[in-house]
Amino acid sequence: MYLCKKLEMRSYYWESIKDIHSTTGKLKRAVLQLTPESWTHVRWLDPNCTYMRFLALCQLVILWQIAELNTFFLKHILEIPTDHPLSVARLLLIATISAPTLRQYYTYVTDPRCCRVGTQCWVFCAITLSEAIVCVKLGSDLFALTEITYIIAWLIFQLLLSVLCVYLCVVYARRLKNNQRHEFEAASQKEAALRERSPKKSKSLNFVQDYVDGIPASGGTHASPSRRRSKRATCNGDKRS
């Protein structure tokens, strides 16, 4: 400890396991001995990272495709007719659960303040994976006859088609943004040109000046300044004559 003080290092106070009297406390202390002192919070699906947003979208698509495939595999492997009440009830249940599941997952991916996925999303994932395990276990003979070449070709086709759709959406969004910017610039230039052509005096001041000049100077009413000046000039001319 003296060496630590001289080297300005952190001082540690070691607690012996003999100082803990209860058996539960000793077991807990022994287990915590193998764990780190502190944990650093890491947000794997960071909403501000483009790659994490892409990964989150891929997870959603893969899980949704598995849920769709489970519908056909369960009916084929278990030999359940399409119009069977159990099949219809399962479809209605999945449709009902999917609405809050998508909302919770979307909130977790897009909102930085959300730290965990909702309960309904975990339930949907558990149901989907359980159905997939049942399909793999009971349909092992069926999957052994699968033509893997066709599946890989179909996946590649879907991947290319998805990339093409996303590319077209991006191009359309950029063109729409450029058109809106050009329209805004044209409107700004037009407004600036109209301001340069307009007279310096506003229409409201012109209207007030015309109203004041049009008031008749008779009786107890007040005459306009221009008429007052003309009347005074006439009176001064009469006095001089």
Short mmCIF file of C-alpha atoms in Angstrom, two decimals:
data_model
loop_
_atom_site.label_atom_id
_atom_site.label_comp_id
_atom_site.label_asym_id
_atom_site.label_seq_id
_atom_site.Cartn_x
_atom_site.Cartn_y
_atom_site.Cartn_z
CA MET A 1 0.00 0.00 0.00
CA TYR A 2 2.92 2.29 0.69
CA LEU A 3 4.22 1.65 -2.83
CA CYS A 4 0.78 2.41 -4.29
CA LYS A 5 0.65 5.74 -2.49
CA LYS A 6 4.10 6.66 -3.71
CA LEU A 7 3.23 5.78 -7.30
CA GLU A 8 -0.19 7.53 -7.02
CA MET A 9 -2.10 4.38 -7.79
CA ARG A 10 -5.58 3.38 -6.65
CA SER A 11 -5.86 1.79 -3.22
CA TYR A 12 -7.83 -1.45 -2.95
CA TYR A 13 -9.39 -2.79 0.20
CA TRP A 14 -9.62 -6.58 0.01
CA GLU A 15 -12.41 -8.36 1.85
CA SER A 16 -11.77 -11.87 3.00
CA ILE A 17 -14.39 -14.54 2.47
CA LYS A 18 -13.95 -15.45 6.12
CA ASP A 19 -15.50 -12.12 7.13
CA ILE A 20 -18.81 -13.20 5.52
CA HIS A 21 -20.76 -15.27 8.06
CA SER A 22 -23.68 -16.63 5.99
CA THR A 23 -23.31 -19.50 3.53
CA THR A 24 -25.41 -17.71 0.90
CA GLY A 25 -23.17 -14.66 1.15
CA LYS A 26 -20.04 -16.78 0.71
CA LEU A 27 -21.49 -18.47 -2.41
CA LYS A 28 -22.53 -15.14 -3.84
CA ARG A 29 -19.08 -13.71 -3.17
CA ALA A 30 -17.43 -16.70 -4.84
CA VAL A 31 -19.62 -16.35 -7.95
CA LEU A 32 -19.07 -12.58 -8.14
CA GLN A 33 -15.34 -13.19 -8.00
CA LEU A 34 -15.51 -14.47 -11.60
CA THR A 35 -17.53 -11.49 -12.88
CA PRO A 36 -16.18 -8.06 -13.89
CA GLU A 37 -16.37 -5.11 -11.53
CA SER A 38 -18.65 -3.07 -13.80
CA TRP A 39 -20.56 -3.51 -17.04
CA THR A 40 -20.42 -1.14 -19.99
CA HIS A 41 -23.75 -0.50 -21.71
CA VAL A 42 -23.53 -1.23 -25.44
CA ARG A 43 -26.41 -0.51 -27.84
CA TRP A 44 -25.93 -3.00 -30.66
CA LEU A 45 -28.84 -1.74 -32.75
CA ASP A 46 -27.87 1.93 -32.66
CA PRO A 47 -30.58 4.08 -34.32
CA ASN A 48 -27.95 6.57 -35.51
CA CYS A 49 -25.90 3.93 -37.35
CA THR A 50 -26.83 3.02 -40.92
CA TYR A 51 -25.41 -0.49 -40.74
CA MET A 52 -27.32 -1.28 -37.55
CA ARG A 53 -30.56 -0.03 -39.09
CA PHE A 54 -29.94 -2.30 -42.09
CA LEU A 55 -29.24 -5.23 -39.77
CA ALA A 56 -32.44 -4.54 -37.83
CA LEU A 57 -34.44 -4.52 -41.06
CA CYS A 58 -32.85 -7.81 -42.15
CA GLN A 59 -33.77 -9.38 -38.81
CA LEU A 60 -37.37 -8.27 -39.24
CA VAL A 61 -37.59 -9.67 -42.78
CA ILE A 62 -36.01 -13.02 -41.83
CA LEU A 63 -38.25 -13.51 -38.81
CA TRP A 64 -41.32 -12.59 -40.83
CA GLN A 65 -40.39 -15.03 -43.59
CA ILE A 66 -39.96 -17.81 -41.01
CA ALA A 67 -43.42 -17.02 -39.60
CA GLU A 68 -44.90 -17.23 -43.10
CA LEU A 69 -43.15 -20.51 -43.87
CA ASN A 70 -44.34 -22.05 -40.62
CA THR A 71 -47.90 -21.68 -41.83
CA PHE A 72 -47.33 -23.88 -44.87
CA PHE A 73 -44.99 -26.37 -43.21
CA LEU A 74 -47.34 -27.00 -40.28
CA LYS A 75 -50.27 -27.65 -42.62
CA HIS A 76 -48.17 -29.94 -44.83
CA ILE A 77 -46.29 -31.87 -42.15
CA LEU A 78 -49.17 -32.26 -39.70
CA GLU A 79 -51.66 -32.73 -42.56
CA ILE A 80 -54.07 -30.06 -41.34
CA PRO A 81 -56.63 -28.85 -43.90
CA THR A 82 -56.67 -25.18 -44.79
CA ASP A 83 -60.24 -24.64 -43.58
CA HIS A 84 -59.63 -26.37 -40.24
CA PRO A 85 -60.60 -24.24 -37.19
CA LEU A 86 -57.15 -24.73 -35.67
CA SER A 87 -55.41 -23.35 -38.76
CA VAL A 88 -57.78 -20.38 -38.96
CA ALA A 89 -57.36 -19.66 -35.24
CA ARG A 90 -53.59 -19.72 -35.59
CA LEU A 91 -53.68 -17.25 -38.48
CA LEU A 92 -55.95 -14.91 -36.51
CA LEU A 93 -53.68 -15.16 -33.46
CA ILE A 94 -50.54 -14.36 -35.48
CA ALA A 95 -52.31 -11.45 -37.20
CA THR A 96 -53.40 -10.06 -33.82
CA ILE A 97 -49.96 -10.38 -32.24
CA SER A 98 -48.10 -8.93 -35.23
CA ALA A 99 -49.54 -5.40 -34.85
CA PRO A 100 -48.08 -4.60 -31.38
CA THR A 101 -44.96 -6.61 -32.22
CA LEU A 102 -44.10 -4.41 -35.19
CA ARG A 103 -44.83 -1.28 -33.17
CA GLN A 104 -42.56 -2.33 -30.32
CA TYR A 105 -39.75 -3.39 -32.62
CA TYR A 106 -40.02 -0.15 -34.62
CA THR A 107 -39.87 1.90 -31.43
CA TYR A 108 -36.80 0.00 -30.23
CA VAL A 109 -34.98 0.46 -33.55
CA THR A 110 -35.81 4.15 -34.15
CA ASP A 111 -36.08 5.68 -30.67
CA PRO A 112 -32.74 6.22 -28.86
CA ARG A 113 -34.57 6.48 -25.50
CA CYS A 114 -35.95 2.92 -25.80
CA CYS A 115 -33.47 0.51 -24.19
CA ARG A 116 -35.22 -2.85 -24.65
CA VAL A 117 -37.69 -4.67 -26.85
CA GLY A 118 -41.28 -4.96 -25.69
CA THR A 119 -42.81 -8.08 -24.16
CA GLN A 120 -45.13 -8.72 -27.09
CA CYS A 121 -42.17 -8.79 -29.48
CA TRP A 122 -40.42 -11.44 -27.36
CA VAL A 123 -43.61 -13.53 -27.29
CA PHE A 124 -43.93 -13.38 -31.09
CA CYS A 125 -40.27 -14.43 -31.51
CA ALA A 126 -40.73 -17.33 -29.09
CA ILE A 127 -43.85 -18.55 -30.93
CA THR A 128 -42.16 -18.32 -34.33
CA LEU A 129 -39.01 -20.16 -33.23
CA SER A 130 -41.04 -22.84 -31.44
CA GLU A 131 -43.06 -23.51 -34.58
CA ALA A 132 -39.86 -23.64 -36.64
CA ILE A 133 -38.34 -26.21 -34.25
CA VAL A 134 -41.48 -28.35 -34.51
CA CYS A 135 -41.37 -28.20 -38.30
CA VAL A 136 -37.69 -29.20 -38.42
CA LYS A 137 -38.16 -32.04 -35.92
CA LEU A 138 -41.27 -33.58 -37.49
CA GLY A 139 -40.34 -32.88 -41.11
CA SER A 140 -36.77 -34.15 -41.18
CA ASP A 141 -37.63 -36.64 -43.96
CA LEU A 142 -39.19 -33.88 -46.01
CA PHE A 143 -36.26 -31.50 -45.62
CA ALA A 144 -33.83 -34.28 -46.59
CA LEU A 145 -35.38 -34.31 -50.08
CA THR A 146 -34.99 -30.56 -50.53
CA GLU A 147 -33.25 -29.27 -53.67
CA ILE A 148 -30.82 -26.83 -52.11
CA THR A 149 -29.78 -25.44 -55.51
CA TYR A 150 -33.24 -24.12 -56.28
CA ILE A 151 -33.54 -22.57 -52.82
CA ILE A 152 -30.22 -20.76 -53.17
CA ALA A 153 -31.19 -19.51 -56.64
CA TRP A 154 -34.54 -18.27 -55.32
CA LEU A 155 -32.84 -16.46 -52.42
CA ILE A 156 -30.39 -14.78 -54.76
CA PHE A 157 -33.25 -13.70 -57.02
CA GLN A 158 -35.12 -12.23 -54.04
CA LEU A 159 -31.97 -10.44 -52.90
CA LEU A 160 -31.37 -8.86 -56.29
CA LEU A 161 -35.01 -7.88 -56.64
CA SER A 162 -35.01 -6.30 -53.18
CA VAL A 163 -31.85 -4.33 -53.95
CA LEU A 164 -33.38 -3.13 -57.22
CA CYS A 165 -36.57 -1.98 -55.46
CA VAL A 166 -34.60 -0.11 -52.81
CA TYR A 167 -32.42 1.52 -55.49
CA LEU A 168 -35.47 2.70 -57.42
CA CYS A 169 -37.00 4.12 -54.24
CA VAL A 170 -33.80 6.03 -53.49
CA VAL A 171 -33.63 7.44 -57.03
CA TYR A 172 -37.28 8.51 -56.88
CA ALA A 173 -36.77 10.18 -53.49
CA ARG A 174 -33.72 12.11 -54.75
CA ARG A 175 -35.55 13.31 -57.86
CA LEU A 176 -38.53 14.39 -55.82
CA LYS A 177 -36.26 16.29 -53.44
CA ASN A 178 -34.47 18.03 -56.32
CA ASN A 179 -37.78 19.02 -57.93
CA GLN A 180 -39.03 20.49 -54.68
CA ARG A 181 -35.79 22.43 -54.26
CA HIS A 182 -36.01 23.83 -57.81
CA GLU A 183 -39.64 24.85 -57.26
CA PHE A 184 -38.71 26.57 -54.02
CA GLU A 185 -35.85 28.46 -55.67
CA ALA A 186 -38.10 29.52 -58.57
CA ALA A 187 -40.75 30.77 -56.16
CA SER A 188 -38.13 32.71 -54.19
CA GLN A 189 -36.77 34.36 -57.33
CA LYS A 190 -40.26 35.28 -58.47
CA GLU A 191 -41.09 36.79 -55.11
CA ALA A 192 -37.86 38.80 -55.12
CA ALA A 193 -38.63 40.14 -58.61
CA LEU A 194 -42.10 41.24 -57.51
CA ARG A 195 -40.63 43.05 -54.52
CA GLU A 196 -38.24 44.98 -56.75
CA ARG A 197 -41.03 46.09 -59.09
CA SER A 198 -43.40 47.22 -56.33
CA PRO A 199 -43.41 51.01 -55.40
CA LYS A 200 -41.73 52.18 -52.22
CA LYS A 201 -44.90 53.59 -50.72
CA SER A 202 -47.35 50.94 -49.59
CA LYS A 203 -50.91 50.72 -50.76
CA SER A 204 -52.26 51.39 -47.27
CA LEU A 205 -50.46 54.78 -47.04
CA ASN A 206 -51.71 55.75 -50.48
CA PHE A 207 -55.24 54.87 -49.45
CA VAL A 208 -54.98 57.03 -46.27
CA GLN A 209 -53.52 59.98 -48.18
CA ASP A 210 -56.29 59.81 -50.79
CA TYR A 211 -58.93 59.65 -48.05
CA VAL A 212 -57.50 62.69 -46.24
CA ASP A 213 -57.27 64.73 -49.44
CA GLY A 214 -60.87 63.91 -50.32
CA ILE A 215 -62.46 65.29 -47.11
CA PRO A 216 -64.58 68.43 -47.90
CA ALA A 217 -63.63 71.65 -46.03
CA SER A 218 -67.13 72.91 -45.08
CA GLY A 219 -68.71 73.88 -41.74
CA GLY A 220 -66.92 72.60 -38.70
CA THR A 221 -65.08 69.89 -40.55
CA HIS A 222 -61.31 70.01 -40.94
CA ALA A 223 -59.89 70.54 -44.37
CA SER A 224 -57.02 68.64 -45.79
CA PRO A 225 -53.49 70.13 -45.51
CA SER A 226 -53.27 70.81 -49.24
CA ARG A 227 -56.55 72.78 -49.21
CA ARG A 228 -55.45 74.67 -46.08
CA ARG A 229 -52.29 75.79 -47.84
CA SER A 230 -54.25 76.92 -50.92
CA LYS A 231 -56.77 78.86 -48.76
CA ARG A 232 -54.00 80.63 -46.83
CA ALA A 233 -52.30 81.63 -50.08
CA THR A 234 -55.59 83.10 -51.37
CA CYS A 235 -56.13 85.12 -48.16
CA ASN A 236 -52.61 86.53 -48.20
CA GLY A 237 -53.07 87.60 -51.82
CA ASP A 238 -56.29 89.40 -50.95
CA LYS A 239 -54.65 91.28 -48.03
CA ARG A 240 -51.71 92.46 -50.15
CA SER A 241 -54.04 93.72 -52.84
#
